[in-house]
Short mmCIF file of C-alpha atoms in Angstrom, two decimals:
data_model
loop_
_atom_site.label_atom_id
_atom_site.label_comp_id
_atom_site.label_asym_id
_atom_site.label_seq_id
_atom_site.Cartn_x
_atom_site.Cartn_y
_atom_site.Cartn_z
CA MET C 1033 108.10 110.91 91.39
CA ALA C 1034 104.58 110.20 91.99
CA ILE C 1035 101.41 112.83 91.94
CA ASN C 1036 98.41 112.60 93.74
CA VAL C 1037 95.89 114.97 93.18
CA LEU C 1038 93.19 115.41 96.21
CA ILE C 1039 89.61 116.89 94.84
CA GLY C 1040 87.34 117.97 98.06
CA GLN C 1041 85.89 120.08 100.60
CA ASN C 1042 85.88 118.30 103.64
CA GLN C 1043 89.17 118.10 105.82
CA SER C 1044 88.48 115.03 107.69
CA LEU C 1045 88.35 112.67 103.57
CA ILE C 1046 91.87 115.23 102.63
CA GLU C 1047 93.71 114.61 105.80
CA ARG C 1048 92.99 109.91 106.09
CA LYS C 1049 93.67 109.99 102.41
CA THR C 1050 96.82 112.25 102.89
CA GLU C 1051 97.96 110.17 105.72
CA GLU C 1052 96.51 106.95 103.40
CA LEU C 1053 99.50 107.44 100.36
CA SER C 1054 102.03 109.48 103.11
CA THR C 1055 103.70 108.85 106.24
CA HIS C 1056 105.53 111.32 106.15
CA PHE C 1057 105.03 114.59 104.73
CA TYR C 1058 105.45 118.57 104.88
CA GLN C 1059 102.90 120.93 104.52
CA LEU C 1060 103.10 123.78 102.38
CA ILE C 1061 99.70 126.48 102.34
CA TYR C 1062 99.26 129.08 99.31
CA ASN C 1063 99.31 132.15 100.97
CA ASN C 1064 98.21 134.23 97.94
CA ASN C 1065 102.39 135.21 97.62
CA PHE C 1066 102.95 132.97 95.07
CA ARG C 1067 107.07 134.35 95.14
CA GLU C 1068 106.56 133.39 99.11
CA PHE C 1069 104.99 130.18 98.43
CA PHE C 1070 107.52 129.57 95.80
CA LEU C 1071 110.98 130.08 97.62
CA GLU C 1072 109.68 128.34 100.81
CA LEU C 1073 109.16 125.16 98.48
CA GLN C 1074 112.20 125.36 97.75
CA LYS C 1075 113.74 125.97 101.33
CA ILE C 1076 112.02 122.72 101.86
CA THR C 1077 112.83 120.32 98.99
CA ASN C 1078 117.16 122.02 99.25
CA GLN C 1079 116.69 121.03 103.58
CA PHE C 1080 115.21 117.15 102.58
CA LEU C 1081 117.69 116.75 99.22
CA PHE C 1082 120.46 114.60 101.03
CA GLY C 1083 118.54 114.15 104.65
CA LYS C 1084 115.17 111.54 104.74
CA LYS C 1085 112.88 111.53 101.99
CA ILE C 1086 109.80 113.57 102.39
CA ASP C 1087 106.39 113.87 100.86
CA ILE C 1088 105.45 117.76 100.22
CA VAL C 1089 101.70 118.74 100.52
CA LEU C 1090 100.30 121.69 99.42
CA LYS C 1091 97.32 123.57 99.44
CA ASN C 1092 94.92 126.36 99.31
CA LEU C 1093 96.02 126.86 95.14
CA SER C 1094 92.91 127.28 93.52
CA LYS C 1095 93.87 130.99 93.10
CA ILE C 1096 97.47 130.63 91.62
CA LYS C 1097 97.79 132.25 88.12
CA LYS C 1098 98.03 129.85 84.80
CA ASN C 1099 101.65 131.32 84.73
CA ASP C 1100 102.57 130.74 88.08
CA LEU C 1101 101.31 127.26 87.56
CA GLN C 1102 103.37 126.29 84.65
CA VAL C 1103 106.12 127.53 87.38
CA LEU C 1104 104.95 124.74 89.43
CA ILE C 1105 105.14 122.29 86.74
CA GLU C 1106 109.01 123.29 85.71
CA PHE C 1107 109.86 122.83 89.64
CA LEU C 1108 107.42 119.53 89.39
CA LYS C 1109 109.90 118.24 86.82
CA SER C 1110 113.15 119.16 88.10
CA ASN C 1111 112.51 117.26 91.61
CA SER C 1112 111.16 113.82 89.92
CA ASN C 1113 113.01 112.59 93.48
CA LEU C 1114 109.71 113.93 95.54
CA ASN C 1115 106.27 113.00 95.70
CA PHE C 1116 103.81 115.52 96.07
CA ILE C 1117 100.11 115.64 97.02
CA PHE C 1118 97.90 118.74 95.77
CA VAL C 1119 94.76 120.06 97.80
CA PHE C 1120 91.66 121.67 95.74
CA PRO C 1121 88.58 122.40 96.79
CA ASP C 1122 87.12 122.14 93.41
CA GLU C 1123 88.10 120.92 90.45
CA PRO C 1124 91.20 121.88 89.37
CA THR C 1125 90.69 122.39 85.03
CA GLU C 1126 94.04 124.42 84.05
CA PHE C 1127 96.15 122.70 86.52
CA LEU C 1128 95.25 118.93 85.07
CA ASP C 1129 96.08 119.92 81.39
CA LEU C 1130 99.16 121.40 82.47
CA LEU C 1131 100.55 117.94 84.05
CA ARG C 1132 98.61 116.40 80.68
CA LYS C 1133 100.39 118.98 78.36
CA ASN C 1134 103.89 118.38 80.54
CA LYS C 1135 103.37 114.00 80.56
CA LEU C 1136 103.64 113.93 83.98
CA LYS C 1137 101.90 111.10 84.71
CA PHE C 1138 99.45 110.92 88.00
CA ARG C 1139 96.33 110.23 90.06
CA VAL C 1140 92.87 112.03 90.95
CA PHE C 1141 91.25 111.36 94.24
CA GLN C 1142 87.60 112.64 94.21
CA LEU C 1143 87.01 113.02 97.89
CA ARG C 1144 83.23 114.15 98.12
CA LEU C 1145 81.10 113.89 100.62
CA PRO C 1146 78.13 111.12 100.56
CA ASP C 1147 74.56 112.21 100.05
CA LYS C 1148 71.98 110.43 102.27
CA ARG C 1149 71.18 108.05 99.35
CA SER C 1150 74.33 107.04 98.50
CA LEU C 1151 75.82 106.77 101.99
CA GLU C 1152 74.77 103.11 102.39
CA ASN C 1153 76.80 102.13 99.69
CA PHE C 1154 80.16 104.58 101.39
CA ILE C 1155 79.61 102.42 104.08
CA SER C 1156 79.71 99.15 102.27
CA GLN C 1157 82.51 100.02 100.12
CA TYR C 1158 84.58 101.49 102.97
CA ALA C 1159 84.04 98.11 105.09
CA LYS C 1160 85.86 96.08 101.71
CA GLU C 1161 88.25 98.29 101.89
CA HIS C 1162 88.93 97.89 105.76
CA ASN C 1163 87.97 93.65 105.24
CA LEU C 1164 85.37 94.53 107.81
CA LYS C 1165 82.49 92.06 107.79
CA LEU C 1166 79.73 94.76 108.53
CA SER C 1167 75.48 93.12 108.06
CA PRO C 1168 72.88 95.04 106.01
CA GLU C 1169 71.28 95.81 109.68
CA ILE C 1170 74.42 97.08 110.67
CA ILE C 1171 75.29 99.41 107.89
CA LYS C 1172 71.85 100.94 108.04
CA ILE C 1173 71.75 102.22 112.29
CA LEU C 1174 75.12 103.60 110.93
CA LYS C 1175 73.55 104.95 108.10
CA GLU C 1176 70.68 106.66 110.05
CA ASN C 1177 73.31 107.70 112.82
CA TYR C 1178 75.31 109.53 111.21
CA GLN C 1179 73.30 110.87 108.01
CA ASP C 1180 73.68 114.46 109.85
CA ASN C 1181 77.39 114.38 111.23
CA ILE C 1182 79.54 112.95 108.10
CA ASP C 1183 82.94 113.44 109.98
CA LEU C 1184 81.67 111.65 113.01
CA LEU C 1185 80.77 108.39 111.32
CA LEU C 1186 84.06 108.31 109.57
CA ALA C 1187 85.20 109.10 113.16
CA ASP C 1188 84.16 105.38 114.75
CA LEU C 1189 84.30 104.01 111.31
CA GLU C 1190 88.07 103.99 111.62
CA LYS C 1191 87.42 102.88 114.83
CA ILE C 1192 84.96 100.13 114.13
CA SER C 1193 87.95 99.24 111.63
CA LEU C 1194 90.30 99.29 114.60
CA LEU C 1195 88.16 97.28 116.40
CA GLY C 1196 87.67 94.56 113.89
CA GLY C 1197 83.99 95.24 113.73
CA ASP C 1198 83.32 93.20 116.79
CA LEU C 1199 79.89 93.93 117.39
CA GLN C 1200 79.98 93.42 121.20
CA SER C 1201 82.45 96.74 121.20
CA LEU C 1202 80.19 98.38 117.86
CA LYS C 1203 77.65 99.79 120.79
CA GLN C 1204 79.99 101.58 123.02
CA ILE C 1205 81.03 103.55 119.10
CA LEU C 1206 77.55 104.19 118.18
CA HIS C 1207 77.24 108.11 119.78
CA PHE C 1208 73.42 107.49 121.62
CA LYS C 1209 71.91 105.30 124.07
CA THR C 1210 68.56 103.40 124.08
CA ASN C 1211 66.32 102.08 126.55
CA VAL C 1212 62.91 100.68 126.47
CA PHE C 1213 61.13 104.10 127.95
CA LYS C 1214 63.06 105.95 125.21
CA ILE C 1215 61.92 103.65 122.79
CA GLN C 1216 57.94 103.80 124.64
CA ASP C 1217 58.25 107.89 124.50
CA TYR C 1218 59.03 108.07 120.81
CA PHE C 1219 56.14 105.55 119.50
CA LEU C 1220 53.59 106.96 121.97
CA GLU C 1221 54.70 109.98 120.23
CA LYS C 1222 53.86 108.66 116.87
CA ASN C 1223 57.94 109.39 115.69
CA TRP C 1224 58.43 106.53 113.44
CA PRO C 1225 62.04 107.66 112.33
CA LEU C 1226 63.35 107.70 115.70
CA PHE C 1227 60.91 104.73 117.27
CA ILE C 1228 62.04 102.84 114.25
CA HIS C 1229 66.39 104.15 114.89
CA HIS C 1230 66.23 102.96 118.85
CA PHE C 1231 64.46 100.42 118.35
CA LYS C 1232 66.85 98.35 115.72
CA LYS C 1233 70.04 99.12 117.95
CA PHE C 1234 67.68 97.73 121.47
CA ILE C 1235 67.10 94.47 118.61
CA LEU C 1236 71.05 94.42 117.80
CA GLU C 1237 72.21 94.77 121.60
CA ASP C 1238 69.50 92.32 122.76
CA LYS C 1239 72.15 89.36 123.87
CA THR C 1240 69.30 87.48 125.78
CA LYS C 1241 67.96 83.98 125.23
CA ASP C 1242 65.06 84.14 122.42
CA LYS C 1243 65.75 88.22 122.43
CA ALA C 1244 63.86 87.93 125.48
CA ASP C 1245 64.36 91.68 126.43
CA THR C 1246 62.98 92.32 123.22
CA LEU C 1247 59.66 90.80 123.74
CA ARG C 1248 59.59 92.85 127.83
CA ALA C 1249 60.09 96.24 125.55
CA LEU C 1250 57.47 94.81 122.96
CA SER C 1251 54.86 93.86 125.52
CA LEU C 1252 56.05 97.19 127.67
CA LEU C 1253 54.17 98.74 124.40
CA PHE C 1254 51.70 96.97 124.33
CA HIS C 1255 50.62 97.28 128.17
CA SER C 1256 50.69 101.09 127.66
CA LEU C 1257 48.25 101.03 124.72
CA ILE C 1258 45.76 99.79 126.55
CA LYS C 1259 46.30 101.82 129.62
CA ILE C 1260 46.02 104.43 127.40
CA TYR C 1261 42.56 102.93 125.65
CA LEU C 1262 41.16 102.27 129.35
CA ILE C 1263 42.36 106.27 129.83
CA LYS C 1264 40.30 107.42 127.00
CA THR C 1265 37.32 105.56 127.98
CA GLY C 1266 37.68 106.86 131.98
CA ARG C 1267 38.71 103.86 133.91
CA LEU C 1268 41.78 104.75 135.48
CA ASN C 1269 40.94 102.68 138.23
CA LYS C 1270 41.99 99.92 136.18
CA ILE C 1271 45.36 100.71 135.99
CA LYS C 1272 47.84 99.62 138.19
CA ALA C 1273 50.60 101.79 138.11
CA ASN C 1274 52.81 104.47 139.87
CA ASP C 1275 51.98 108.40 139.93
CA TYR C 1276 54.91 109.46 137.71
CA TYR C 1277 53.86 106.54 134.73
CA LEU C 1278 49.88 107.30 134.81
CA TYR C 1279 51.08 111.35 134.23
CA LYS C 1280 52.89 110.41 131.36
CA LEU C 1281 50.42 108.09 130.39
CA LYS C 1282 47.68 110.53 130.62
CA GLU C 1283 49.97 113.63 128.84
CA LYS C 1284 50.14 110.42 126.21
CA SER C 1285 46.95 109.91 125.80
CA LYS C 1286 45.99 113.59 124.75
CA ASN C 1287 47.18 112.62 120.81
#
């Protein structure tokens, strides 16, 4: 018998760890009525007693009373041929103590979402576990792009894993698109986080010889500053640009 205890509140992490631990499982959710829950559990185990082996995932157990937890422990002891995965949102101190007291072996998995400071380490560890060769530059781009959406990060890390970390396909996965005009806008708006964010991705995707496209982008930024200087000093006649672009530069020059 294997007993695994998953602790965490993020469903994406829980589902991925469950699928990692078991390829064939039945899920049962506690409904605040232990008698009904226990009868259903017995029914499930009897159903698969002589058939195909199946693992049992038990969720929403944080409100089970201590006496009922003891009943559950006795049930585990009498079903040593089955594997169980218990899911708790927070540390189940009483349950873990009962497992130890009854000398039942178990593994605990803390499935906590990383905060922004530890996100790079989280991505690095994921890459290591899945044999992905992600450069520090790629890891930083992933951190900046997904730090406010960990669920999307997990989904896309899975896609990257399936692609084997192929950088040519990486730009199809990242959930934002960039171009020189976006980069210019963020630059002239002095929105430095987004400017750096998009420019890094642009450089990463630049496959031209000697990064020619990146140099052209830098040239565009340089010349936009010159044009803004000419606008500020009243020399509009020196500027060669279409009306729309000139209008945008006038708006930017107000900053």
